[in-house]
PDB file of N, CA and C in Angstrom:
ATOM      1  N   MET A  17       9.103  11.431  -2.278  1.00  0.00           N
ATOM      2  CA  MET A  17       7.796  10.814  -2.764  1.00  0.00           C
ATOM      3  C   MET A  17       7.205  11.072  -4.169  1.00  0.00           C
ATOM      4  N   LYS A  18       7.077   9.999  -5.048  1.00  0.00           N
ATOM      5  CA  LYS A  18       6.594   9.843  -6.349  1.00  0.00           C
ATOM      6  C   LYS A  18       5.298   9.612  -6.316  1.00  0.00           C
ATOM      7  N   VAL A  19       4.306  10.262  -6.982  1.00  0.00           N
ATOM      8  CA  VAL A  19       2.930   9.695  -7.132  1.00  0.00           C
ATOM      9  C   VAL A  19       2.690   9.668  -8.557  1.00  0.00           C
ATOM     10  N   GLU A  20       2.045   8.368  -8.821  1.00  0.00           N
ATOM     11  CA  GLU A  20       1.620   7.913 -10.139  1.00  0.00           C
ATOM     12  C   GLU A  20       0.227   7.329 -10.216  1.00  0.00           C
ATOM     13  N   GLN A  21      -0.645   7.974 -11.193  1.00  0.00           N
ATOM     14  CA  GLN A  21      -2.004   7.408 -11.273  1.00  0.00           C
ATOM     15  C   GLN A  21      -2.184   6.354 -12.467  1.00  0.00           C
ATOM     16  N   GLN A  22      -2.808   5.225 -12.092  1.00  0.00           N
ATOM     17  CA  GLN A  22      -3.111   4.371 -13.340  1.00  0.00           C
ATOM     18  C   GLN A  22      -4.349   3.906 -12.988  1.00  0.00           C
ATOM     19  N   GLY A  23      -5.382   4.474 -13.711  1.00  0.00           N
ATOM     20  CA  GLY A  23      -6.791   4.123 -13.853  1.00  0.00           C
ATOM     21  C   GLY A  23      -7.147   4.534 -12.516  1.00  0.00           C
ATOM     22  N   HIS A  24      -7.954   3.498 -11.486  1.00  0.00           N
ATOM     23  CA  HIS A  24      -8.501   3.669 -10.126  1.00  0.00           C
ATOM     24  C   HIS A  24      -7.242   3.283  -9.179  1.00  0.00           C
ATOM     25  N   THR A  25      -6.153   3.372  -9.764  1.00  0.00           N
ATOM     26  CA  THR A  25      -5.097   3.011  -8.721  1.00  0.00           C
ATOM     27  C   THR A  25      -3.782   4.178  -8.441  1.00  0.00           C
ATOM     28  N   ILE A  26      -3.621   4.591  -7.380  1.00  0.00           N
ATOM     29  CA  ILE A  26      -2.586   5.362  -7.074  1.00  0.00           C
ATOM     30  C   ILE A  26      -1.241   4.661  -6.527  1.00  0.00           C
ATOM     31  N   ILE A  27      -0.106   4.665  -7.355  1.00  0.00           N
ATOM     32  CA  ILE A  27       1.181   4.169  -6.972  1.00  0.00           C
ATOM     33  C   ILE A  27       2.026   5.395  -6.385  1.00  0.00           C
ATOM     34  N   ILE A  28       2.285   5.229  -5.159  1.00  0.00           N
ATOM     35  CA  ILE A  28       3.301   6.178  -4.407  1.00  0.00           C
ATOM     36  C   ILE A  28       4.440   5.680  -4.009  1.00  0.00           C
ATOM     37  N   ARG A  29       5.613   5.958  -4.283  1.00  0.00           N
ATOM     38  CA  ARG A  29       6.989   5.367  -4.178  1.00  0.00           C
ATOM     39  C   ARG A  29       7.762   6.463  -3.088  1.00  0.00           C
ATOM     40  N   ASP A  30       8.218   5.452  -2.570  1.00  0.00           N
ATOM     41  CA  ASP A  30       9.061   6.128  -1.386  1.00  0.00           C
ATOM     42  C   ASP A  30      10.314   6.371  -2.161  1.00  0.00           C
ATOM     43  N   THR A  31      11.025   7.658  -2.429  1.00  0.00           N
ATOM     44  CA  THR A  31      12.154   7.935  -2.937  1.00  0.00           C
ATOM     45  C   THR A  31      13.362   8.221  -1.905  1.00  0.00           C
ATOM     46  N   GLN A  32      13.028   8.311  -0.626  1.00  0.00           N
ATOM     47  CA  GLN A  32      14.045   8.560   0.398  1.00  0.00           C
ATOM     48  C   GLN A  32      14.662   7.347   1.061  1.00  0.00           C
ATOM     49  N   GLY A  33      14.036   6.093   0.776  1.00  0.00           N
ATOM     50  CA  GLY A  33      14.472   4.893   1.495  1.00  0.00           C
ATOM     51  C   GLY A  33      14.168   5.030   2.992  1.00  0.00           C
ATOM     52  N   ASN A  34      13.077   5.653   3.389  1.00  0.00           N
ATOM     53  CA  ASN A  34      12.682   5.744   4.853  1.00  0.00           C
ATOM     54  C   ASN A  34      11.332   5.269   5.195  1.00  0.00           C
ATOM     55  N   ALA A  35      10.842   4.011   5.344  1.00  0.00           N
ATOM     56  CA  ALA A  35       9.553   3.843   5.458  1.00  0.00           C
ATOM     57  C   ALA A  35       8.985   4.406   6.396  1.00  0.00           C
ATOM     58  N   ALA A  36       9.507   4.713   7.727  1.00  0.00           N
ATOM     59  CA  ALA A  36       8.782   5.505   8.675  1.00  0.00           C
ATOM     60  C   ALA A  36       8.426   6.801   8.547  1.00  0.00           C
ATOM     61  N   ASN A  37       9.304   7.567   7.710  1.00  0.00           N
ATOM     62  CA  ASN A  37       9.069   9.077   7.316  1.00  0.00           C
ATOM     63  C   ASN A  37       8.147   8.844   6.126  1.00  0.00           C
ATOM     64  N   PHE A  38       8.291   7.986   5.240  1.00  0.00           N
ATOM     65  CA  PHE A  38       7.076   7.879   4.140  1.00  0.00           C
ATOM     66  C   PHE A  38       5.787   7.694   4.422  1.00  0.00           C
ATOM     67  N   LEU A  39       5.608   6.903   5.603  1.00  0.00           N
ATOM     68  CA  LEU A  39       4.228   6.765   6.429  1.00  0.00           C
ATOM     69  C   LEU A  39       3.633   7.999   6.818  1.00  0.00           C
ATOM     70  N   GLU A  40       4.658   8.779   7.490  1.00  0.00           N
ATOM     71  CA  GLU A  40       4.219  10.230   7.911  1.00  0.00           C
ATOM     72  C   GLU A  40       3.720  11.075   6.546  1.00  0.00           C
ATOM     73  N   LYS A  41       4.407  11.054   5.745  1.00  0.00           N
ATOM     74  CA  LYS A  41       4.036  11.952   4.624  1.00  0.00           C
ATOM     75  C   LYS A  41       2.751  11.400   3.857  1.00  0.00           C
ATOM     76  N   VAL A  42       2.589  10.056   3.811  1.00  0.00           N
ATOM     77  CA  VAL A  42       1.229   9.527   3.105  1.00  0.00           C
ATOM     78  C   VAL A  42       0.120   9.976   4.064  1.00  0.00           C
ATOM     79  N   THR A  43       0.335   9.455   5.380  1.00  0.00           N
ATOM     80  CA  THR A  43      -0.751   9.968   6.253  1.00  0.00           C
ATOM     81  C   THR A  43      -1.142  11.482   6.295  1.00  0.00           C
ATOM     82  N   ARG A  44      -0.205  12.268   6.054  1.00  0.00           N
ATOM     83  CA  ARG A  44      -0.601  13.785   5.823  1.00  0.00           C
ATOM     84  C   ARG A  44      -1.343  14.253   4.752  1.00  0.00           C
ATOM     85  N   GLU A  45      -1.009  13.326   3.743  1.00  0.00           N
ATOM     86  CA  GLU A  45      -1.817  13.967   2.415  1.00  0.00           C
ATOM     87  C   GLU A  45      -2.646  12.574   1.930  1.00  0.00           C
ATOM     88  N   TYR A  46      -3.206  12.025   2.848  1.00  0.00           N
ATOM     89  CA  TYR A  46      -4.212  10.717   2.554  1.00  0.00           C
ATOM     90  C   TYR A  46      -5.286  11.235   1.905  1.00  0.00           C
ATOM     91  N   HIS A  47      -5.786  12.536   2.381  1.00  0.00           N
ATOM     92  CA  HIS A  47      -6.936  12.913   1.755  1.00  0.00           C
ATOM     93  C   HIS A  47      -6.983  13.051   0.536  1.00  0.00           C
ATOM     94  N   SER A  48      -5.751  13.185  -0.341  1.00  0.00           N
ATOM     95  CA  SER A  48      -5.928  13.243  -1.551  1.00  0.00           C
ATOM     96  C   SER A  48      -5.954  11.987  -2.334  1.00  0.00           C
ATOM     97  N   PHE A  49      -5.548  10.892  -1.490  1.00  0.00           N
ATOM     98  CA  PHE A  49      -5.569   9.371  -2.213  1.00  0.00           C
ATOM     99  C   PHE A  49      -6.521   8.803  -1.746  1.00  0.00           C
ATOM    100  N   GLU A  50      -7.638   9.157  -0.868  1.00  0.00           N
ATOM    101  CA  GLU A  50      -8.579   8.190  -0.157  1.00  0.00           C
ATOM    102  C   GLU A  50      -9.457   7.467  -1.191  1.00  0.00           C
ATOM    103  N   ASN A  51      -9.804   7.898  -2.053  1.00  0.00           N
ATOM    104  CA  ASN A  51     -10.853   7.653  -3.087  1.00  0.00           C
ATOM    105  C   ASN A  51     -10.315   6.551  -4.186  1.00  0.00           C
ATOM    106  N   HIS A  52      -9.055   6.109  -3.980  1.00  0.00           N
ATOM    107  CA  HIS A  52      -8.314   5.262  -4.968  1.00  0.00           C
ATOM    108  C   HIS A  52      -7.912   4.338  -4.405  1.00  0.00           C
ATOM    109  N   ASN A  53      -7.506   2.954  -5.068  1.00  0.00           N
ATOM    110  CA  ASN A  53      -6.885   2.075  -4.746  1.00  0.00           C
ATOM    111  C   ASN A  53      -5.419   2.370  -4.284  1.00  0.00           C
ATOM    112  N   LEU A  54      -4.578   1.849  -3.426  1.00  0.00           N
ATOM    113  CA  LEU A  54      -3.373   2.283  -3.115  1.00  0.00           C
ATOM    114  C   LEU A  54      -2.244   1.149  -3.286  1.00  0.00           C
ATOM    115  N   ILE A  55      -1.098   1.633  -3.847  1.00  0.00           N
ATOM    116  CA  ILE A  55      -0.202   0.890  -3.784  1.00  0.00           C
ATOM    117  C   ILE A  55       1.103   1.808  -3.356  1.00  0.00           C
ATOM    118  N   LEU A  56       1.715   1.582  -2.082  1.00  0.00           N
ATOM    119  CA  LEU A  56       2.857   1.873  -1.384  1.00  0.00           C
ATOM    120  C   LEU A  56       4.164   1.341  -1.810  1.00  0.00           C
ATOM    121  N   ASP A  57       4.871   1.687  -2.490  1.00  0.00           N
ATOM    122  CA  ASP A  57       6.124   1.211  -2.880  1.00  0.00           C
ATOM    123  C   ASP A  57       7.103   1.531  -2.051  1.00  0.00           C
ATOM    124  N   ILE A  58       7.690   0.507  -1.112  1.00  0.00           N
ATOM    125  CA  ILE A  58       8.592   0.950  -0.017  1.00  0.00           C
ATOM    126  C   ILE A  58       9.828   0.082  -0.433  1.00  0.00           C
ATOM    127  N   SER A  59      10.196  -0.215  -1.566  1.00  0.00           N
ATOM    128  CA  SER A  59      11.129  -1.223  -2.146  1.00  0.00           C
ATOM    129  C   SER A  59      12.670  -0.789  -1.814  1.00  0.00           C
ATOM    130  N   HIS A  60      12.675   0.720  -2.079  1.00  0.00           N
ATOM    131  CA  HIS A  60      13.918   1.250  -1.863  1.00  0.00           C
ATOM    132  C   HIS A  60      14.412   1.148  -0.844  1.00  0.00           C
ATOM    133  N   ASP A  61      13.620   0.984   0.603  1.00  0.00           N
ATOM    134  CA  ASP A  61      14.007   1.195   1.881  1.00  0.00           C
ATOM    135  C   ASP A  61      14.734  -0.299   2.192  1.00  0.00           C
ATOM    136  N   THR A  62      15.865  -0.546   2.140  1.00  0.00           N
ATOM    137  CA  THR A  62      16.347  -1.945   2.210  1.00  0.00           C
ATOM    138  C   THR A  62      16.510  -2.193   3.725  1.00  0.00           C
ATOM    139  N   LYS A  63      16.210  -1.595   4.657  1.00  0.00           N
ATOM    140  CA  LYS A  63      16.519  -1.843   6.024  1.00  0.00           C
ATOM    141  C   LYS A  63      15.125  -1.831   6.568  1.00  0.00           C
ATOM    142  N   VAL A  64      14.143  -1.988   5.727  1.00  0.00           N
ATOM    143  CA  VAL A  64      12.626  -2.066   6.309  1.00  0.00           C
ATOM    144  C   VAL A  64      12.355  -3.356   7.141  1.00  0.00           C
ATOM    145  N   THR A  65      11.684  -3.430   8.156  1.00  0.00           N
ATOM    146  CA  THR A  65      11.452  -4.636   9.037  1.00  0.00           C
ATOM    147  C   THR A  65      10.001  -4.871   9.293  1.00  0.00           C
ATOM    148  N   ILE A  66       9.840  -5.744  10.002  1.00  0.00           N
ATOM    149  CA  ILE A  66       8.376  -6.236   9.875  1.00  0.00           C
ATOM    150  C   ILE A  66       7.712  -5.154  11.027  1.00  0.00           C
ATOM    151  N   PRO A  67       8.397  -5.062  11.894  1.00  0.00           N
ATOM    152  CA  PRO A  67       7.762  -4.055  12.983  1.00  0.00           C
ATOM    153  C   PRO A  67       7.670  -2.482  12.243  1.00  0.00           C
ATOM    154  N   ILE A  68       8.185  -2.141  11.558  1.00  0.00           N
ATOM    155  CA  ILE A  68       7.875  -0.867  10.580  1.00  0.00           C
ATOM    156  C   ILE A  68       6.877  -1.021   9.897  1.00  0.00           C
ATOM    157  N   LEU A  69       6.691  -2.270   9.125  1.00  0.00           N
ATOM    158  CA  LEU A  69       5.502  -2.527   8.375  1.00  0.00           C
ATOM    159  C   LEU A  69       4.354  -2.484   9.010  1.00  0.00           C
ATOM    160  N   LYS A  70       4.397  -3.040  10.367  1.00  0.00           N
ATOM    161  CA  LYS A  70       3.251  -2.753  11.036  1.00  0.00           C
ATOM    162  C   LYS A  70       2.497  -1.624  11.385  1.00  0.00           C
ATOM    163  N   LEU A  71       3.522  -0.577  11.439  1.00  0.00           N
ATOM    164  CA  LEU A  71       3.183   0.560  11.435  1.00  0.00           C
ATOM    165  C   LEU A  71       2.089   1.227  10.560  1.00  0.00           C
ATOM    166  N   PHE A  72       2.032   0.532   9.277  1.00  0.00           N
ATOM    167  CA  PHE A  72       0.987   0.758   8.136  1.00  0.00           C
ATOM    168  C   PHE A  72      -0.283   0.266   8.473  1.00  0.00           C
ATOM    169  N   GLY A  73      -0.460  -0.618   9.462  1.00  0.00           N
ATOM    170  CA  GLY A  73      -1.828  -1.198   9.826  1.00  0.00           C
ATOM    171  C   GLY A  73      -2.835  -0.408  10.167  1.00  0.00           C
ATOM    172  N   PRO A  74      -2.903   0.835  11.008  1.00  0.00           N
ATOM    173  CA  PRO A  74      -4.036   1.590  10.960  1.00  0.00           C
ATOM    174  C   PRO A  74      -4.286   2.277   9.911  1.00  0.00           C
ATOM    175  N   LEU A  75      -3.540   2.670   8.858  1.00  0.00           N
ATOM    176  CA  LEU A  75      -3.784   3.250   7.699  1.00  0.00           C
ATOM    177  C   LEU A  75      -4.410   2.297   6.689  1.00  0.00           C
ATOM    178  N   SER A  76      -3.981   1.139   6.817  1.00  0.00           N
ATOM    179  CA  SER A  76      -4.541   0.194   5.830  1.00  0.00           C
ATOM    180  C   SER A  76      -5.922   0.037   6.271  1.00  0.00           C
ATOM    181  N   LYS A  77      -6.078  -0.545   7.608  1.00  0.00           N
ATOM    182  CA  LYS A  77      -7.364  -0.646   8.030  1.00  0.00           C
ATOM    183  C   LYS A  77      -8.433   0.444   7.444  1.00  0.00           C
ATOM    184  N   GLN A  78      -8.068   1.499   7.640  1.00  0.00           N
ATOM    185  CA  GLN A  78      -8.867   2.963   7.370  1.00  0.00           C
ATOM    186  C   GLN A  78      -9.237   2.893   6.041  1.00  0.00           C
ATOM    187  N   HIS A  79      -8.177   2.585   5.239  1.00  0.00           N
ATOM    188  CA  HIS A  79      -8.545   2.676   3.661  1.00  0.00           C
ATOM    189  C   HIS A  79      -9.226   1.618   3.141  1.00  0.00           C
ATOM    190  N   ARG A  80      -9.126   0.353   3.781  1.00  0.00           N
ATOM    191  CA  ARG A  80     -10.006  -0.855   3.329  1.00  0.00           C
ATOM    192  C   ARG A  80     -11.467  -0.644   3.866  1.00  0.00           C
ATOM    193  N   LYS A  81     -11.622   0.040   4.746  1.00  0.00           N
ATOM    194  CA  LYS A  81     -13.156   0.295   5.329  1.00  0.00           C
ATOM    195  C   LYS A  81     -13.734   1.025   4.290  1.00  0.00           C
ATOM    196  N   SER A  82     -13.128   1.963   3.529  1.00  0.00           N
ATOM    197  CA  SER A  82     -13.871   2.691   2.595  1.00  0.00           C
ATOM    198  C   SER A  82     -13.856   1.513   1.199  1.00  0.00           C
ATOM    199  N   LYS A  83     -13.868   0.292   1.168  1.00  0.00           N
ATOM    200  CA  LYS A  83     -13.820  -0.689   0.072  1.00  0.00           C
ATOM    201  C   LYS A  83     -12.973  -0.066  -1.045  1.00  0.00           C
ATOM    202  N   LYS A  84     -11.673  -0.002  -0.588  1.00  0.00           N
ATOM    203  CA  LYS A  84     -10.371   0.289  -1.769  1.00  0.00           C
ATOM    204  C   LYS A  84      -9.430  -0.688  -1.101  1.00  0.00           C
ATOM    205  N   SER A  85      -8.447  -1.008  -2.073  1.00  0.00           N
ATOM    206  CA  SER A  85      -7.300  -1.903  -1.869  1.00  0.00           C
ATOM    207  C   SER A  85      -6.306  -1.041  -1.325  1.00  0.00           C
ATOM    208  N   PHE A  86      -5.467  -1.499  -0.672  1.00  0.00           N
ATOM    209  CA  PHE A  86      -4.206  -1.172   0.322  1.00  0.00           C
ATOM    210  C   PHE A  86      -3.088  -2.137   0.179  1.00  0.00           C
ATOM    211  N   VAL A  87      -2.150  -1.586  -0.615  1.00  0.00           N
ATOM    212  CA  VAL A  87      -0.995  -2.851  -0.947  1.00  0.00           C
ATOM    213  C   VAL A  87       0.369  -2.317  -0.739  1.00  0.00           C
ATOM    214  N   LEU A  88       1.121  -2.932  -0.105  1.00  0.00           N
ATOM    215  CA  LEU A  88       2.512  -2.467   0.346  1.00  0.00           C
ATOM    216  C   LEU A  88       3.477  -3.146  -0.803  1.00  0.00           C
ATOM    217  N   VAL A  89       4.353  -2.733  -1.181  1.00  0.00           N
ATOM    218  CA  VAL A  89       5.457  -3.503  -2.045  1.00  0.00           C
ATOM    219  C   VAL A  89       6.716  -3.409  -0.958  1.00  0.00           C
ATOM    220  N   ALA A  90       7.257  -4.177  -0.756  1.00  0.00           N
ATOM    221  CA  ALA A  90       8.489  -4.411   0.208  1.00  0.00           C
ATOM    222  C   ALA A  90       9.441  -5.599  -0.374  1.00  0.00           C
ATOM    223  N   PRO A  91      10.736  -5.239   0.051  1.00  0.00           N
ATOM    224  CA  PRO A  91      11.615  -6.134  -0.446  1.00  0.00           C
ATOM    225  C   PRO A  91      11.433  -7.505   0.482  1.00  0.00           C
ATOM    226  N   GLU A  92      11.964  -8.522   0.205  1.00  0.00           N
ATOM    227  CA  GLU A  92      11.755 -10.038   0.559  1.00  0.00           C
ATOM    228  C   GLU A  92      12.038 -10.094   1.886  1.00  0.00           C
ATOM    229  N   LEU A  93      10.802 -10.250   2.569  1.00  0.00           N
ATOM    230  CA  LEU A  93      10.719 -10.511   4.067  1.00  0.00           C
ATOM    231  C   LEU A  93       9.778 -11.831   4.432  1.00  0.00           C
ATOM    232  N   ASP A  94       9.695 -12.110   5.687  1.00  0.00           N
ATOM    233  CA  ASP A  94       8.588 -13.463   5.890  1.00  0.00           C
ATOM    234  C   ASP A  94       7.559 -12.769   5.848  1.00  0.00           C
ATOM    235  N   TYR A  95       6.632 -12.762   4.801  1.00  0.00           N
ATOM    236  CA  TYR A  95       5.391 -12.402   4.826  1.00  0.00           C
ATOM    237  C   TYR A  95       4.375 -12.948   5.444  1.00  0.00           C
ATOM    238  N   ASN A  96       4.533 -13.858   6.178  1.00  0.00           N
ATOM    239  CA  ASN A  96       3.657 -14.736   6.711  1.00  0.00           C
ATOM    240  C   ASN A  96       3.697 -14.263   8.353  1.00  0.00           C
ATOM    241  N   ALA A  97       4.729 -13.461   8.619  1.00  0.00           N
ATOM    242  CA  ALA A  97       4.686 -12.927   9.958  1.00  0.00           C
ATOM    243  C   ALA A  97       4.157 -11.648  10.266  1.00  0.00           C
ATOM    244  N   LEU A  98       3.566 -11.152   8.893  1.00  0.00           N
ATOM    245  CA  LEU A  98       2.785  -9.925   9.138  1.00  0.00           C
ATOM    246  C   LEU A  98       1.115 -10.234   9.483  1.00  0.00           C
ATOM    247  N   PRO A  99       0.409  -9.296  10.138  1.00  0.00           N
ATOM    248  CA  PRO A  99      -0.867  -9.388  10.351  1.00  0.00           C
ATOM    249  C   PRO A  99      -1.704  -9.652   9.115  1.00  0.00           C
ATOM    250  N   SER A 100      -2.818 -10.217   8.872  1.00  0.00           N
ATOM    251  CA  SER A 100      -3.680 -10.384   7.859  1.00  0.00           C
ATOM    252  C   SER A 100      -4.188  -8.712   7.467  1.00  0.00           C
ATOM    253  N   SER A 101      -4.125  -7.743   8.360  1.00  0.00           N
ATOM    254  CA  SER A 101      -4.692  -6.559   8.127  1.00  0.00           C
ATOM    255  C   SER A 101      -3.639  -5.916   6.927  1.00  0.00           C
ATOM    256  N   ILE A 102      -2.513  -6.124   6.928  1.00  0.00           N
ATOM    257  CA  ILE A 102      -1.487  -5.544   6.195  1.00  0.00           C
ATOM    258  C   ILE A 102      -1.342  -6.388   4.917  1.00  0.00           C
ATOM    259  N   VAL A 103      -1.445  -6.021   3.832  1.00  0.00           N
ATOM    260  CA  VAL A 103      -1.113  -6.964   2.494  1.00  0.00           C
ATOM    261  C   VAL A 103       0.199  -6.356   2.018  1.00  0.00           C
ATOM    262  N   VAL A 104       1.176  -7.328   2.044  1.00  0.00           N
ATOM    263  CA  VAL A 104       2.630  -6.825   1.355  1.00  0.00           C
ATOM    264  C   VAL A 104       2.935  -7.839   0.319  1.00  0.00           C
ATOM    265  N   VAL A 105       3.444  -7.296  -0.663  1.00  0.00           N
ATOM    266  CA  VAL A 105       3.872  -8.426  -1.955  1.00  0.00           C
ATOM    267  C   VAL A 105       5.293  -7.589  -2.261  1.00  0.00           C
ATOM    268  N   PRO A 106       6.011  -8.664  -2.856  1.00  0.00           N
ATOM    269  CA  PRO A 106       7.491  -8.345  -3.414  1.00  0.00           C
ATOM    270  C   PRO A 106       7.687  -7.602  -4.858  1.00  0.00           C
ATOM    271  N   SER A 107       6.526  -7.374  -5.505  1.00  0.00           N
ATOM    272  CA  SER A 107       6.757  -6.646  -6.883  1.00  0.00           C
ATOM    273  C   SER A 107       5.393  -5.749  -7.096  1.00  0.00           C
ATOM    274  N   LEU A 108       5.671  -4.675  -7.914  1.00  0.00           N
ATOM    275  CA  LEU A 108       4.439  -3.963  -8.397  1.00  0.00           C
ATOM    276  C   LEU A 108       3.404  -4.607  -9.092  1.00  0.00           C
ATOM    277  N   LEU A 109       3.943  -5.706 -10.187  1.00  0.00           N
ATOM    278  CA  LEU A 109       3.220  -6.755 -10.639  1.00  0.00           C
ATOM    279  C   LEU A 109       2.136  -7.283  -9.844  1.00  0.00           C
ATOM    280  N   GLU A 110       2.548  -8.062  -8.834  1.00  0.00           N
ATOM    281  CA  GLU A 110       1.806  -8.557  -7.837  1.00  0.00           C
ATOM    282  C   GLU A 110       0.829  -7.788  -7.119  1.00  0.00           C
ATOM    283  N   ALA A 111       1.128  -6.320  -6.849  1.00  0.00           N
ATOM    284  CA  ALA A 111       0.342  -5.483  -6.143  1.00  0.00           C
ATOM    285  C   ALA A 111      -0.806  -5.114  -7.124  1.00  0.00           C
ATOM    286  N   HIS A 112      -0.572  -5.087  -8.372  1.00  0.00           N
ATOM    287  CA  HIS A 112      -1.705  -4.889  -9.523  1.00  0.00           C
ATOM    288  C   HIS A 112      -2.526  -6.112  -9.427  1.00  0.00           C
ATOM    289  N   ASP A 113      -2.045  -7.190  -9.610  1.00  0.00           N
ATOM    290  CA  ASP A 113      -2.883  -8.585  -9.210  1.00  0.00           C
ATOM    291  C   ASP A 113      -3.673  -8.540  -8.143  1.00  0.00           C
ATOM    292  N   ILE A 114      -3.089  -8.245  -6.814  1.00  0.00           N
ATOM    293  CA  ILE A 114      -3.938  -8.201  -5.875  1.00  0.00           C
ATOM    294  C   ILE A 114      -5.339  -7.282  -6.009  1.00  0.00           C
ATOM    295  N   ILE A 115      -5.022  -6.182  -6.350  1.00  0.00           N
ATOM    296  CA  ILE A 115      -6.165  -5.105  -6.582  1.00  0.00           C
ATOM    297  C   ILE A 115      -6.975  -5.619  -7.678  1.00  0.00           C
ATOM    298  N   GLN A 116      -6.461  -6.168  -8.735  1.00  0.00           N
ATOM    299  CA  GLN A 116      -7.540  -6.747  -9.624  1.00  0.00           C
ATOM    300  C   GLN A 116      -8.454  -7.935  -8.899  1.00  0.00           C
ATOM    301  N   MET A 117      -7.808  -8.760  -8.317  1.00  0.00           N
ATOM    302  CA  MET A 117      -8.780  -9.808  -7.449  1.00  0.00           C
ATOM    303  C   MET A 117      -9.524  -8.969  -6.498  1.00  0.00           C
ATOM    304  N   ASP A 118      -9.206  -7.914  -5.623  1.00  0.00           N
ATOM    305  CA  ASP A 118      -9.975  -7.432  -4.673  1.00  0.00           C
ATOM    306  C   ASP A 118     -11.315  -6.560  -5.323  1.00  0.00           C
ATOM    307  N   GLU A 119     -11.069  -6.024  -6.756  1.00  0.00           N
ATOM    308  CA  GLU A 119     -12.128  -5.476  -7.334  1.00  0.00           C
ATOM    309  C   GLU A 119     -12.813  -6.481  -7.961  1.00  0.00           C
ATOM    310  N   ILE A 120     -12.453  -7.724  -8.246  1.00  0.00           N
ATOM    311  CA  ILE A 120     -13.467  -8.796  -8.800  1.00  0.00           C
ATOM    312  C   ILE A 120     -14.345  -9.121  -7.604  1.00  0.00           C
ATOM    313  N   GLU A 121     -13.833  -9.216  -6.248  1.00  0.00           N
ATOM    314  CA  GLU A 121     -14.477  -9.471  -5.172  1.00  0.00           C
ATOM    315  C   GLU A 121     -15.541  -8.637  -4.774  1.00  0.00           C
ATOM    316  N   ARG A 122     -15.146  -7.212  -4.976  1.00  0.00           N
ATOM    317  CA  ARG A 122     -16.210  -6.368  -4.580  1.00  0.00           C
ATOM    318  C   ARG A 122     -17.285  -6.315  -5.585  1.00  0.00           C
ATOM    319  N   ASP A 123     -16.972  -6.501  -6.829  1.00  0.00           N
ATOM    320  CA  ASP A 123     -17.908  -6.681  -7.966  1.00  0.00           C
ATOM    321  C   ASP A 123     -19.031  -7.687  -7.615  1.00  0.00           C
ATOM    322  N   LEU A 124     -18.548  -8.655  -6.951  1.00  0.00           N
ATOM    323  CA  LEU A 124     -19.358 -10.040  -6.940  1.00  0.00           C
ATOM    324  C   LEU A 124     -19.938 -10.024  -5.373  1.00  0.00           C
ATOM    325  N   GLY A 125     -19.723  -8.909  -4.724  1.00  0.00           N
ATOM    326  CA  GLY A 125     -20.600  -8.787  -3.469  1.00  0.00           C
ATOM    327  C   GLY A 125     -19.880  -9.273  -2.077  1.00  0.00           C
ATOM    328  N   PHE A 126     -18.576  -9.504  -2.321  1.00  0.00           N
ATOM    329  CA  PHE A 126     -17.761 -10.319  -1.278  1.00  0.00           C
ATOM    330  C   PHE A 126     -17.371  -9.040  -0.228  1.00  0.00           C
TER     331      PHE A 126
END
């Protein structure tokens, strides 16, 4: 797990290639990241599936309740098959774009 901070955003990269184990590590250390926007990069896990991504749902909901963004970066999947409570994009650039849009919406009161 590699952690990098860019402004109000923390990028956490899975270096092991196992999204389920990565989720456990992030959940254990969540208190360290809870006050920032989060990008979880699991693009190194080539075997990630939609059921595995759905496991991130409770953490995503918890994080978004505190008015912070939570975005997953995953290899190409059928993104429409995921629940709306989980934001998944194919690249880090798109993850940053989502966070910028979320911050603008929060500033406008949405």
